[in-house]
PDB file of C-alpha atoms in Angstrom:
ATOM      1  CA  MET A   1     170.391 121.071 116.116  1.00 96.00           C
ATOM      2  CA  ILE A   2     172.249 122.740 112.656  1.00 98.00           C
ATOM      3  CA  LYS A   3     175.418 121.863 112.642  1.00 98.00           C
ATOM      4  CA  ILE A   4     177.244 125.458 111.898  1.00 98.00           C
ATOM      5  CA  GLY A   5     180.866 125.716 110.711  1.00 98.00           C
ATOM      6  CA  ILE A   6     181.393 129.962 109.442  1.00 98.00           C
ATOM      7  CA  LEU A   7     184.395 131.437 107.094  1.00 97.00           C
ATOM      8  CA  GLY A   8     185.722 134.599 107.367  1.00 94.00           C
ATOM      9  CA  ALA A   9     183.679 135.099 110.669  1.00 95.00           C
ATOM     10  CA  ALA A  10     186.678 138.416 112.379  1.00 93.00           C
ATOM     11  CA  GLY A  11     184.727 140.894 109.341  1.00 90.00           C
ATOM     12  CA  TYR A  12     180.948 142.636 110.359  1.00 88.00           C
ATOM     13  CA  THR A  13     179.121 139.683 108.657  1.00 93.00           C
ATOM     14  CA  GLY A  14     180.607 137.703 110.537  1.00 95.00           C
ATOM     15  CA  GLY A  15     180.144 138.724 113.208  1.00 95.00           C
ATOM     16  CA  GLU A  16     176.812 139.520 112.653  1.00 95.00           C
ATOM     17  CA  LEU A  17     176.450 136.702 111.896  1.00 97.00           C
ATOM     18  CA  ILE A  18     177.459 134.985 114.797  1.00 97.00           C
ATOM     19  CA  ARG A  19     175.760 137.570 117.284  1.00 96.00           C
ATOM     20  CA  VAL A  20     172.295 135.979 115.048  1.00 97.00           C
ATOM     21  CA  LEU A  21     173.483 132.852 115.831  1.00 98.00           C
ATOM     22  CA  LEU A  22     173.670 132.362 118.839  1.00 97.00           C
ATOM     23  CA  GLY A  23     170.042 133.138 119.725  1.00 96.00           C
ATOM     24  CA  HIS A  24     168.882 131.069 117.159  1.00 98.00           C
ATOM     25  CA  PRO A  25     166.968 128.199 119.173  1.00 97.00           C
ATOM     26  CA  GLU A  26     168.368 125.842 116.847  1.00 98.00           C
ATOM     27  CA  ALA A  27     171.881 126.612 115.448  1.00 98.00           C
ATOM     28  CA  GLN A  28     174.891 125.604 117.266  1.00 98.00           C
ATOM     29  CA  ILE A  29     178.433 127.934 115.911  1.00 98.00           C
ATOM     30  CA  ILE A  30     180.856 124.309 115.607  1.00 98.00           C
ATOM     31  CA  PHE A  31     183.745 126.222 114.261  1.00 97.00           C
ATOM     32  CA  ALA A  32     184.368 130.385 113.585  1.00 97.00           C
ATOM     33  CA  ASN A  33     187.431 130.280 111.401  1.00 97.00           C
ATOM     34  CA  SER A  34     189.904 133.375 110.593  1.00 94.00           C
ATOM     35  CA  GLU A  35     193.412 132.175 109.959  1.00 88.00           C
ATOM     36  CA  SER A  36     195.024 135.817 111.495  1.00 89.00           C
ATOM     37  CA  ASN A  37     192.832 135.674 115.098  1.00 92.00           C
ATOM     38  CA  ALA A  38     192.803 131.723 115.615  1.00 94.00           C
ATOM     39  CA  GLY A  39     193.207 131.033 119.370  1.00 92.00           C
ATOM     40  CA  ASN A  40     191.525 134.633 120.074  1.00 95.00           C
ATOM     41  CA  LEU A  41     188.069 134.759 121.486  1.00 97.00           C
ATOM     42  CA  VAL A  42     185.260 135.910 119.339  1.00 96.00           C
ATOM     43  CA  SER A  43     184.469 138.464 121.413  1.00 95.00           C
ATOM     44  CA  ASP A  44     187.635 140.014 121.551  1.00 95.00           C
ATOM     45  CA  VAL A  45     187.543 141.078 118.126  1.00 94.00           C
ATOM     46  CA  HIS A  46     183.350 141.748 118.113  1.00 94.00           C
ATOM     47  CA  GLU A  47     183.341 143.195 121.729  1.00 94.00           C
ATOM     48  CA  GLY A  48     179.021 143.278 121.552  1.00 93.00           C
ATOM     49  CA  LEU A  49     179.660 139.703 122.499  1.00 95.00           C
ATOM     50  CA  ILE A  50     181.573 140.575 125.535  1.00 95.00           C
ATOM     51  CA  GLY A  51     179.695 138.068 127.431  1.00 96.00           C
ATOM     52  CA  ASP A  52     177.271 136.116 125.401  1.00 95.00           C
ATOM     53  CA  THR A  53     179.657 133.459 123.916  1.00 96.00           C
ATOM     54  CA  ASP A  54     183.559 132.498 124.658  1.00 96.00           C
ATOM     55  CA  LEU A  55     183.864 130.365 121.031  1.00 96.00           C
ATOM     56  CA  ARG A  56     187.598 131.168 119.431  1.00 97.00           C
ATOM     57  CA  PHE A  57     187.786 131.489 116.135  1.00 96.00           C
ATOM     58  CA  CYS A  58     190.365 128.779 114.974  1.00 96.00           C
ATOM     59  CA  SER A  59     192.413 127.872 111.803  1.00 95.00           C
ATOM     60  CA  GLU A  60     190.962 124.691 111.158  1.00 95.00           C
ATOM     61  CA  MET A  61     188.112 123.940 109.247  1.00 97.00           C
ATOM     62  CA  PRO A  62     186.265 120.773 109.584  1.00 97.00           C
ATOM     63  CA  PHE A  63     183.780 120.374 107.964  1.00 98.00           C
ATOM     64  CA  GLU A  64     182.588 117.076 107.962  1.00 97.00           C
ATOM     65  CA  ASN A  65     181.745 118.034 111.738  1.00 98.00           C
ATOM     66  CA  VAL A  66     178.879 120.109 110.019  1.00 98.00           C
ATOM     67  CA  ASP A  67     176.276 120.294 108.010  1.00 98.00           C
ATOM     68  CA  VAL A  68     176.784 124.455 106.607  1.00 98.00           C
ATOM     69  CA  VAL A  69     179.017 125.917 106.204  1.00 98.00           C
ATOM     70  CA  PHE A  70     178.234 130.162 106.206  1.00 98.00           C
ATOM     71  CA  PHE A  71     180.874 132.010 103.265  1.00 98.00           C
ATOM     72  CA  CYS A  72     181.869 135.657 104.334  1.00 95.00           C
ATOM     73  CA  PHE A  73     184.755 136.198 101.780  1.00 90.00           C
ATOM     74  CA  GLY A  74     184.683 139.032 100.392  1.00 84.00           C
ATOM     75  CA  HIS A  75     183.587 138.682  96.605  1.00 82.00           C
ATOM     76  CA  GLY A  76     185.562 137.253  94.458  1.00 85.00           C
ATOM     77  CA  LYS A  77     187.621 134.423  97.514  1.00 92.00           C
ATOM     78  CA  SER A  78     184.749 132.650  97.667  1.00 95.00           C
ATOM     79  CA  LYS A  79     185.735 130.949  94.009  1.00 95.00           C
ATOM     80  CA  GLN A  80     189.873 130.558  94.472  1.00 94.00           C
ATOM     81  CA  PHE A  81     188.845 128.703  98.234  1.00 95.00           C
ATOM     82  CA  LEU A  82     186.585 125.911  96.213  1.00 96.00           C
ATOM     83  CA  SER A  83     189.767 125.700  93.872  1.00 94.00           C
ATOM     84  CA  GLU A  84     191.787 125.529  96.587  1.00 95.00           C
ATOM     85  CA  HIS A  85     189.526 122.447  99.459  1.00 95.00           C
ATOM     86  CA  THR A  86     187.058 120.438  98.858  1.00 95.00           C
ATOM     87  CA  ILE A  87     184.273 120.832 101.224  1.00 97.00           C
ATOM     88  CA  PRO A  88     182.290 117.112 101.632  1.00 97.00           C
ATOM     89  CA  ALA A  89     178.773 116.719  99.050  1.00 96.00           C
ATOM     90  CA  ASN A  90     176.467 116.797 101.842  1.00 97.00           C
ATOM     91  CA  VAL A  91     177.797 119.993 103.340  1.00 98.00           C
ATOM     92  CA  LYS A  92     175.269 122.653 102.522  1.00 98.00           C
ATOM     93  CA  ILE A  93     177.433 126.104 101.981  1.00 98.00           C
ATOM     94  CA  ILE A  94     175.229 130.091 101.280  1.00 98.00           C
ATOM     95  CA  ASP A  95     177.592 132.295 100.085  1.00 98.00           C
ATOM     96  CA  LEU A  96     177.350 135.753 100.803  1.00 97.00           C
ATOM     97  CA  ALA A  97     180.158 137.102  98.345  1.00 95.00           C
ATOM     98  CA  GLN A  98     179.159 138.089  94.894  1.00 94.00           C
ATOM     99  CA  ASP A  99     180.720 135.125  93.603  1.00 96.00           C
ATOM    100  CA  PHE A 100     177.506 132.810  92.121  1.00 97.00           C
ATOM    101  CA  ARG A 101     174.807 135.413  91.753  1.00 97.00           C
ATOM    102  CA  ILE A 102     174.431 135.631  88.523  1.00 97.00           C
ATOM    103  CA  LYS A 103     173.046 132.041  86.820  1.00 96.00           C
ATOM    104  CA  GLY A 104     175.910 130.465  84.618  1.00 95.00           C
ATOM    105  CA  ASP A 105     178.205 127.246  85.442  1.00 95.00           C
ATOM    106  CA  HIS A 106     177.374 126.348  88.660  1.00 97.00           C
ATOM    107  CA  ASP A 107     174.120 124.584  90.954  1.00 97.00           C
ATOM    108  CA  TYR A 108     174.285 127.728  93.659  1.00 98.00           C
ATOM    109  CA  VAL A 109     170.204 129.457  94.113  1.00 98.00           C
ATOM    110  CA  TYR A 110     170.044 133.066  94.197  1.00 98.00           C
ATOM    111  CA  GLY A 111     168.291 132.836  97.990  1.00 98.00           C
ATOM    112  CA  LEU A 112     165.905 135.281  97.698  1.00 98.00           C
ATOM    113  CA  PRO A 113     163.252 133.680  99.804  1.00 98.00           C
ATOM    114  CA  GLU A 114     160.375 136.383  97.543  1.00 98.00           C
ATOM    115  CA  ILE A 115     160.549 135.024  94.948  1.00 98.00           C
ATOM    116  CA  ASN A 116     162.665 131.890  95.150  1.00 98.00           C
ATOM    117  CA  LYS A 117     161.706 130.520  97.878  1.00 98.00           C
ATOM    118  CA  ASN A 118     160.748 126.508  96.761  1.00 98.00           C
ATOM    119  CA  ASP A 119     163.956 126.422  94.580  1.00 98.00           C
ATOM    120  CA  ILE A 120     166.059 127.454  98.501  1.00 98.00           C
ATOM    121  CA  ALA A 121     163.989 125.188 100.323  1.00 98.00           C
ATOM    122  CA  LYS A 122     165.976 122.193  97.802  1.00 98.00           C
ATOM    123  CA  ALA A 123     169.141 123.487  97.107  1.00 98.00           C
ATOM    124  CA  THR A 124     172.973 122.471  98.488  1.00 98.00           C
ATOM    125  CA  HIS A 125     174.329 125.532  97.722  1.00 98.00           C
ATOM    126  CA  ILE A 126     173.448 128.871  97.852  1.00 98.00           C
ATOM    127  CA  ALA A 127     174.293 132.713  96.046  1.00 98.00           C
ATOM    128  CA  ASN A 128     173.163 135.036  98.843  1.00 98.00           C
ATOM    129  CA  PRO A 129     171.364 138.416  97.160  1.00 97.00           C
ATOM    130  CA  GLY A 130     173.845 142.034  97.549  1.00 96.00           C
ATOM    131  CA  CYS A 131     172.580 144.584 100.082  1.00 96.00           C
ATOM    132  CA  PHE A 132     171.624 147.190  97.303  1.00 96.00           C
ATOM    133  CA  ALA A 133     170.460 143.818  95.496  1.00 97.00           C
ATOM    134  CA  THR A 134     167.305 143.002  98.011  1.00 98.00           C
ATOM    135  CA  ALA A 135     167.454 146.896  98.935  1.00 98.00           C
ATOM    136  CA  ILE A 136     166.351 147.621  95.372  1.00 98.00           C
ATOM    137  CA  GLN A 137     164.531 144.579  93.556  1.00 98.00           C
ATOM    138  CA  LEU A 138     162.212 144.376  96.781  1.00 98.00           C
ATOM    139  CA  ALA A 139     161.089 147.515  95.415  1.00 98.00           C
ATOM    140  CA  LEU A 140     160.260 146.513  92.448  1.00 98.00           C
ATOM    141  CA  LEU A 141     159.561 142.944  91.822  1.00 98.00           C
ATOM    142  CA  PRO A 142     155.968 143.713  92.425  1.00 98.00           C
ATOM    143  CA  ALA A 143     155.875 146.412  89.524  1.00 98.00           C
ATOM    144  CA  ALA A 144     157.686 143.724  87.630  1.00 98.00           C
ATOM    145  CA  TYR A 145     155.046 141.169  88.220  1.00 98.00           C
ATOM    146  CA  GLN A 146     152.804 143.616  86.908  1.00 97.00           C
ATOM    147  CA  ASN A 147     154.935 144.439  83.985  1.00 97.00           C
ATOM    148  CA  LEU A 148     155.052 148.029  85.162  1.00 97.00           C
ATOM    149  CA  LEU A 149     159.221 148.190  83.666  1.00 98.00           C
ATOM    150  CA  LYS A 150     158.110 148.974  80.404  1.00 96.00           C
ATOM    151  CA  GLU A 151     160.798 152.252  80.782  1.00 96.00           C
ATOM    152  CA  ASP A 152     163.970 153.170  82.548  1.00 97.00           C
ATOM    153  CA  VAL A 153     164.182 153.226  85.938  1.00 98.00           C
ATOM    154  CA  SER A 154     165.532 155.809  88.019  1.00 98.00           C
ATOM    155  CA  VAL A 155     166.911 154.235  91.390  1.00 98.00           C
ATOM    156  CA  ASN A 156     168.417 155.824  94.434  1.00 98.00           C
ATOM    157  CA  ALA A 157     170.031 154.676  96.948  1.00 97.00           C
ATOM    158  CA  ILE A 158     172.265 155.144  99.669  1.00 97.00           C
ATOM    159  CA  THR A 159     174.007 152.935 102.766  1.00 94.00           C
ATOM    160  CA  GLY A 160     175.780 152.916 105.945  1.00 89.00           C
ATOM    161  CA  SER A 161     179.367 152.670 106.184  1.00 76.00           C
ATOM    162  CA  THR A 162     179.180 149.137 106.803  1.00 69.00           C
ATOM    163  CA  GLY A 163     178.639 148.127 103.356  1.00 51.00           C
ATOM    164  CA  ALA A 164     182.273 148.532 103.097  1.00 46.00           C
ATOM    165  CA  GLY A 165     183.728 145.662 104.544  1.00 48.00           C
ATOM    166  CA  GLN A 166     186.158 146.071 107.916  1.00 50.00           C
ATOM    167  CA  LYS A 167     189.031 146.808 106.916  1.00 53.00           C
ATOM    168  CA  PRO A 168     189.637 150.802 106.643  1.00 54.00           C
ATOM    169  CA  GLY A 169     189.929 153.056 103.636  1.00 53.00           C
ATOM    170  CA  ALA A 170     189.771 156.355 102.649  1.00 52.00           C
ATOM    171  CA  THR A 171     185.939 156.355 101.885  1.00 55.00           C
ATOM    172  CA  THR A 172     184.984 154.213 105.890  1.00 59.00           C
ATOM    173  CA  HIS A 173     187.544 156.613 107.320  1.00 58.00           C
ATOM    174  CA  PHE A 174     185.366 158.290 110.279  1.00 63.00           C
ATOM    175  CA  SER A 175     186.743 161.530 109.734  1.00 58.00           C
ATOM    176  CA  TRP A 176     186.201 161.146 105.796  1.00 62.00           C
ATOM    177  CA  ARG A 177     182.499 159.952 106.109  1.00 63.00           C
ATOM    178  CA  ASN A 178     180.899 162.044 109.305  1.00 74.00           C
ATOM    179  CA  ASN A 179     178.632 164.486 108.075  1.00 80.00           C
ATOM    180  CA  ASN A 180     179.338 164.181 104.880  1.00 84.00           C
ATOM    181  CA  LEU A 181     177.953 162.070 101.894  1.00 90.00           C
ATOM    182  CA  SER A 182     179.353 160.972  98.314  1.00 91.00           C
ATOM    183  CA  ILE A 183     178.038 158.917  94.990  1.00 92.00           C
ATOM    184  CA  TYR A 184     179.652 156.183  93.091  1.00 88.00           C
ATOM    185  CA  LYS A 185     179.729 153.412  90.722  1.00 88.00           C
ATOM    186  CA  PRO A 186     176.793 155.397  88.833  1.00 90.00           C
ATOM    187  CA  PHE A 187     175.215 153.091  86.382  1.00 92.00           C
ATOM    188  CA  GLN A 188     177.666 150.914  87.020  1.00 90.00           C
ATOM    189  CA  HIS A 189     177.438 148.710  90.257  1.00 89.00           C
ATOM    190  CA  GLN A 190     177.609 145.503  90.216  1.00 88.00           C
ATOM    191  CA  HIS A 191     174.339 144.384  91.756  1.00 92.00           C
ATOM    192  CA  ILE A 192     172.421 145.809  88.096  1.00 95.00           C
ATOM    193  CA  ALA A 193     173.236 142.488  87.076  1.00 96.00           C
ATOM    194  CA  GLU A 194     171.530 140.425  89.740  1.00 97.00           C
ATOM    195  CA  ILE A 195     168.667 142.875  89.722  1.00 97.00           C
ATOM    196  CA  ARG A 196     168.124 142.984  86.272  1.00 98.00           C
ATOM    197  CA  GLN A 197     168.961 138.994  86.375  1.00 98.00           C
ATOM    198  CA  SER A 198     165.331 138.730  88.718  1.00 98.00           C
ATOM    199  CA  LEU A 199     163.718 141.899  87.714  1.00 98.00           C
ATOM    200  CA  LYS A 200     163.531 139.592  84.365  1.00 98.00           C
ATOM    201  CA  GLN A 201     162.923 136.648  85.978  1.00 98.00           C
ATOM    202  CA  VAL A 202     159.611 138.446  87.486  1.00 98.00           C
ATOM    203  CA  GLN A 203     158.301 140.292  84.304  1.00 98.00           C
ATOM    204  CA  GLY A 204     159.499 137.552  81.691  1.00 97.00           C
ATOM    205  CA  TYR A 205     161.652 140.119  79.766  1.00 97.00           C
ATOM    206  CA  LEU A 206     164.076 143.563  81.410  1.00 97.00           C
ATOM    207  CA  GLU A 207     164.640 145.546  77.691  1.00 96.00           C
ATOM    208  CA  ALA A 208     164.437 148.528  80.878  1.00 97.00           C
ATOM    209  CA  SER A 209     167.736 149.956  81.880  1.00 97.00           C
ATOM    210  CA  ILE A 210     168.371 150.038  85.969  1.00 97.00           C
ATOM    211  CA  ASP A 211     169.823 153.860  86.324  1.00 97.00           C
ATOM    212  CA  PHE A 212     171.310 153.617  89.756  1.00 97.00           C
ATOM    213  CA  ILE A 213     173.048 155.832  91.922  1.00 97.00           C
ATOM    214  CA  PRO A 214     174.740 155.136  94.750  1.00 96.00           C
ATOM    215  CA  TYR A 215     174.849 157.034  97.883  1.00 95.00           C
ATOM    216  CA  ARG A 216     177.559 156.379 100.856  1.00 92.00           C
ATOM    217  CA  GLY A 217     176.127 157.504 104.221  1.00 91.00           C
ATOM    218  CA  ASP A 218     177.223 159.674 107.381  1.00 91.00           C
ATOM    219  CA  PHE A 219     175.879 156.579 109.216  1.00 87.00           C
ATOM    220  CA  ALA A 220     176.929 153.086 110.043  1.00 84.00           C
ATOM    221  CA  ARG A 221     173.950 150.486 108.983  1.00 90.00           C
ATOM    222  CA  GLY A 222     170.719 150.862 106.963  1.00 96.00           C
ATOM    223  CA  ILE A 223     169.664 150.721 103.459  1.00 97.00           C
ATOM    224  CA  PHE A 224     166.947 153.392 101.680  1.00 98.00           C
ATOM    225  CA  CYS A 225     166.456 153.340  98.795  1.00 98.00           C
ATOM    226  CA  THR A 226     163.722 155.373  96.190  1.00 98.00           C
ATOM    227  CA  ALA A 227     162.831 153.838  92.641  1.00 98.00           C
ATOM    228  CA  VAL A 228     160.868 155.623  90.391  1.00 98.00           C
ATOM    229  CA  VAL A 229     159.039 153.759  87.536  1.00 98.00           C
ATOM    230  CA  ARG A 230     156.452 155.393  85.063  1.00 96.00           C
ATOM    231  CA  LEU A 231     153.238 154.233  85.485  1.00 94.00           C
ATOM    232  CA  PRO A 232     150.612 153.011  82.281  1.00 91.00           C
ATOM    233  CA  GLU A 233     148.448 155.637  80.817  1.00 88.00           C
ATOM    234  CA  GLY A 234     145.632 157.127  82.157  1.00 83.00           C
ATOM    235  CA  CYS A 235     146.580 156.638  85.967  1.00 84.00           C
ATOM    236  CA  ASP A 236     146.873 159.969  86.616  1.00 79.00           C
ATOM    237  CA  VAL A 237     143.345 160.945  85.769  1.00 76.00           C
ATOM    238  CA  ASP A 238     141.748 157.718  87.071  1.00 82.00           C
ATOM    239  CA  THR A 239     142.855 157.093  90.738  1.00 79.00           C
ATOM    240  CA  SER A 240     141.607 153.614  91.173  1.00 89.00           C
ATOM    241  CA  LEU A 241     144.593 152.279  88.690  1.00 91.00           C
ATOM    242  CA  PHE A 242     146.965 153.420  91.206  1.00 93.00           C
ATOM    243  CA  SER A 243     144.539 151.744  93.721  1.00 94.00           C
ATOM    244  CA  ASP A 244     145.005 148.234  92.097  1.00 95.00           C
ATOM    245  CA  ILE A 245     148.980 148.404  91.635  1.00 97.00           C
ATOM    246  CA  VAL A 246     149.127 149.157  95.476  1.00 97.00           C
ATOM    247  CA  GLU A 247     146.589 146.039  95.712  1.00 97.00           C
ATOM    248  CA  ALA A 248     149.090 144.229  94.148  1.00 98.00           C
ATOM    249  CA  TYR A 249     152.020 145.702  96.209  1.00 98.00           C
ATOM    250  CA  ARG A 250     150.334 144.235  98.845  1.00 98.00           C
ATOM    251  CA  GLU A 251     149.353 141.091  97.968  1.00 98.00           C
ATOM    252  CA  PHE A 252     153.091 140.239  96.249  1.00 98.00           C
ATOM    253  CA  TYR A 253     153.755 140.204  99.416  1.00 98.00           C
ATOM    254  CA  ALA A 254     151.487 139.148 101.267  1.00 98.00           C
ATOM    255  CA  ASN A 255     152.748 135.542 102.741  1.00 97.00           C
ATOM    256  CA  ALA A 256     156.254 136.685 102.490  1.00 98.00           C
ATOM    257  CA  ALA A 257     158.287 136.379 106.071  1.00 98.00           C
ATOM    258  CA  PHE A 258     160.089 139.386 106.407  1.00 98.00           C
ATOM    259  CA  THR A 259     159.026 142.127 103.632  1.00 98.00           C
ATOM    260  CA  HIS A 260     155.793 144.226 104.593  1.00 98.00           C
ATOM    261  CA  TYR A 261     154.035 146.581 102.139  1.00 98.00           C
ATOM    262  CA  THR A 262     152.969 149.785 104.445  1.00 98.00           C
ATOM    263  CA  ASP A 263     150.793 152.732 103.446  1.00 97.00           C
ATOM    264  CA  LYS A 264     152.952 154.887 105.862  1.00 97.00           C
ATOM    265  CA  PRO A 265     156.100 156.621 104.613  1.00 97.00           C
ATOM    266  CA  ILE A 266     158.873 154.738 105.977  1.00 98.00           C
ATOM    267  CA  ASP A 267     161.912 155.782 107.582  1.00 97.00           C
ATOM    268  CA  LEU A 268     165.386 153.413 108.015  1.00 97.00           C
ATOM    269  CA  LYS A 269     164.886 153.140 112.190  1.00 96.00           C
ATOM    270  CA  GLN A 270     162.011 151.230 111.237  1.00 97.00           C
ATOM    271  CA  VAL A 271     164.513 148.344 109.843  1.00 97.00           C
ATOM    272  CA  VAL A 272     167.587 148.950 111.151  1.00 96.00           C
ATOM    273  CA  ASN A 273     168.601 145.562 113.472  1.00 95.00           C
ATOM    274  CA  THR A 274     165.737 144.178 112.205  1.00 97.00           C
ATOM    275  CA  ASN A 275     165.505 141.495 108.960  1.00 98.00           C
ATOM    276  CA  LYS A 276     162.377 143.675 107.697  1.00 98.00           C
ATOM    277  CA  CYS A 277     161.909 145.230 104.371  1.00 98.00           C
ATOM    278  CA  LEU A 278     159.822 147.639 104.165  1.00 98.00           C
ATOM    279  CA  VAL A 279     158.305 148.943 101.416  1.00 98.00           C
ATOM    280  CA  HIS A 280     156.238 152.161 100.126  1.00 98.00           C
ATOM    281  CA  CYS A 281     154.283 153.852  96.913  1.00 98.00           C
ATOM    282  CA  GLU A 282     153.407 156.876  96.341  1.00 97.00           C
ATOM    283  CA  GLN A 283     151.582 158.218  93.117  1.00 96.00           C
ATOM    284  CA  TYR A 284     153.224 161.993  91.047  1.00 95.00           C
ATOM    285  CA  GLY A 285     150.904 161.807  88.047  1.00 94.00           C
ATOM    286  CA  ASN A 286     152.248 159.724  85.145  1.00 94.00           C
ATOM    287  CA  LYS A 287     154.926 158.010  88.022  1.00 96.00           C
ATOM    288  CA  MET A 288     155.056 156.130  91.324  1.00 97.00           C
ATOM    289  CA  LEU A 289     157.877 157.295  93.840  1.00 98.00           C
ATOM    290  CA  ILE A 290     157.889 153.366  95.627  1.00 98.00           C
ATOM    291  CA  THR A 291     160.359 153.480  98.550  1.00 98.00           C
ATOM    292  CA  SER A 292     162.096 150.518 100.609  1.00 98.00           C
ATOM    293  CA  ALA A 293     164.597 150.472 103.084  1.00 98.00           C
ATOM    294  CA  ILE A 294     166.658 147.752 105.159  1.00 98.00           C
ATOM    295  CA  ASP A 295     169.908 147.179 106.827  1.00 97.00           C
ATOM    296  CA  ASN A 296     172.762 146.093 105.272  1.00 95.00           C
ATOM    297  CA  LEU A 297     173.674 143.911 107.523  1.00 95.00           C
ATOM    298  CA  LEU A 298     170.423 142.072 108.900  1.00 97.00           C
ATOM    299  CA  LYS A 299     167.657 141.787 105.383  1.00 98.00           C
ATOM    300  CA  GLY A 300     171.077 142.826 103.031  1.00 97.00           C
ATOM    301  CA  ALA A 301     173.681 139.850 104.412  1.00 97.00           C
ATOM    302  CA  VAL A 302     173.160 137.476 107.259  1.00 97.00           C
ATOM    303  CA  GLY A 303     169.498 137.409 108.218  1.00 98.00           C
ATOM    304  CA  GLN A 304     168.124 136.736 104.450  1.00 98.00           C
ATOM    305  CA  ALA A 305     171.180 133.907 104.819  1.00 98.00           C
ATOM    306  CA  VAL A 306     169.852 132.852 108.066  1.00 98.00           C
ATOM    307  CA  GLN A 307     166.707 133.522 106.894  1.00 98.00           C
ATOM    308  CA  ASN A 308     167.967 130.740 103.233  1.00 98.00           C
ATOM    309  CA  MET A 309     169.525 128.266 105.910  1.00 98.00           C
ATOM    310  CA  ASN A 310     166.117 128.037 108.164  1.00 98.00           C
ATOM    311  CA  ILE A 311     164.636 127.148 104.776  1.00 98.00           C
ATOM    312  CA  MET A 312     166.759 124.623 103.389  1.00 98.00           C
ATOM    313  CA  PHE A 313     166.396 122.919 106.422  1.00 98.00           C
ATOM    314  CA  GLY A 314     162.566 122.495 106.337  1.00 98.00           C
ATOM    315  CA  ILE A 315     162.409 124.419 109.950  1.00 98.00           C
ATOM    316  CA  ASP A 316     160.423 128.156 111.090  1.00 97.00           C
ATOM    317  CA  GLU A 317     161.660 130.285 108.544  1.00 97.00           C
ATOM    318  CA  THR A 318     161.934 133.321 111.097  1.00 98.00           C
ATOM    319  CA  ALA A 319     163.294 130.982 113.328  1.00 98.00           C
ATOM    320  CA  GLY A 320     166.178 133.058 115.285  1.00 97.00           C
ATOM    321  CA  LEU A 321     165.166 136.206 112.908  1.00 98.00           C
ATOM    322  CA  ARG A 322     162.495 137.919 115.162  1.00 93.00           C
ATOM    323  CA  LEU A 323     164.261 140.696 115.974  1.00 87.00           C
ATOM    324  CA  LYS A 324     163.198 144.189 116.472  1.00 81.00           C
ATOM    325  CA  ALA A 325     163.657 148.035 115.652  1.00 82.00           C
ATOM    326  CA  SER A 326     164.561 150.264 118.395  1.00 72.00           C
ATOM    327  CA  ALA A 327     161.866 153.132 118.485  1.00 67.00           C
ATOM    328  CA  PHE A 328     164.867 155.810 118.829  1.00 64.00           C
TER     329      PHE A 328
END
């Protein structure tokens, strides 16, 4: 059994992580830390877990009793926590915040299995990708692999309200979010840096802009992304060239456990409550429209984190993550 500790366990990602781990055949939750909820049943906060667990939140953090700890903090809090606490060197860390996603003076491996699986397997510390970043990278990485990202890329993506976290705010309140749509942080979203980092890793260089417009959606969970990439000269008159690009997309994800290329147009319900990413490409003259979809709390957060844990501990990559989408 993999013995697990969770920090920041009372938030959306903490609750979703507990839900996934309770169904994991090789996972045992040793502690779920929450200072404000210490002593309370986990199911009193995460009410979807009523009848599934008698686990209680705790204020203690017995790191010596676990093999891995998940950081479910808000952005910026992981570095602060590590500056104030010591975690034994043999305990692995999977950080769901953005603190260590950009390469620098640290040993955190960027946890996108589709391109970094070998490094993840050897890592002690993982920086889990952002939710928007996951959907956008998985849409664009096969294009980068084919050296197609030479001109500016236009990206639009819409996310559910759970992407903003559990703490209520002006733009997450139901009466504001329902039947509404808005943009935020256009061209300057914090995930752009990690997106560019991975695309450059695969293509070898990246001079083009990633012009990303994020949208707030009037639904709870999921991300739906569209990206427009200019095709090489001749693709608009020679359809076999585009067919080759599509085949390269299919091959890029042929061995990916949860990312799948499909010839059919996709929709959000196909991935909600799963760890899947679906990707689809269409040609419009000299442009390629790429669509991708993920569940922001799973493939965009804790599902991918558990996938990384599985890889780190050398077990079946899909363990605990064979989650099925609803038909309705």
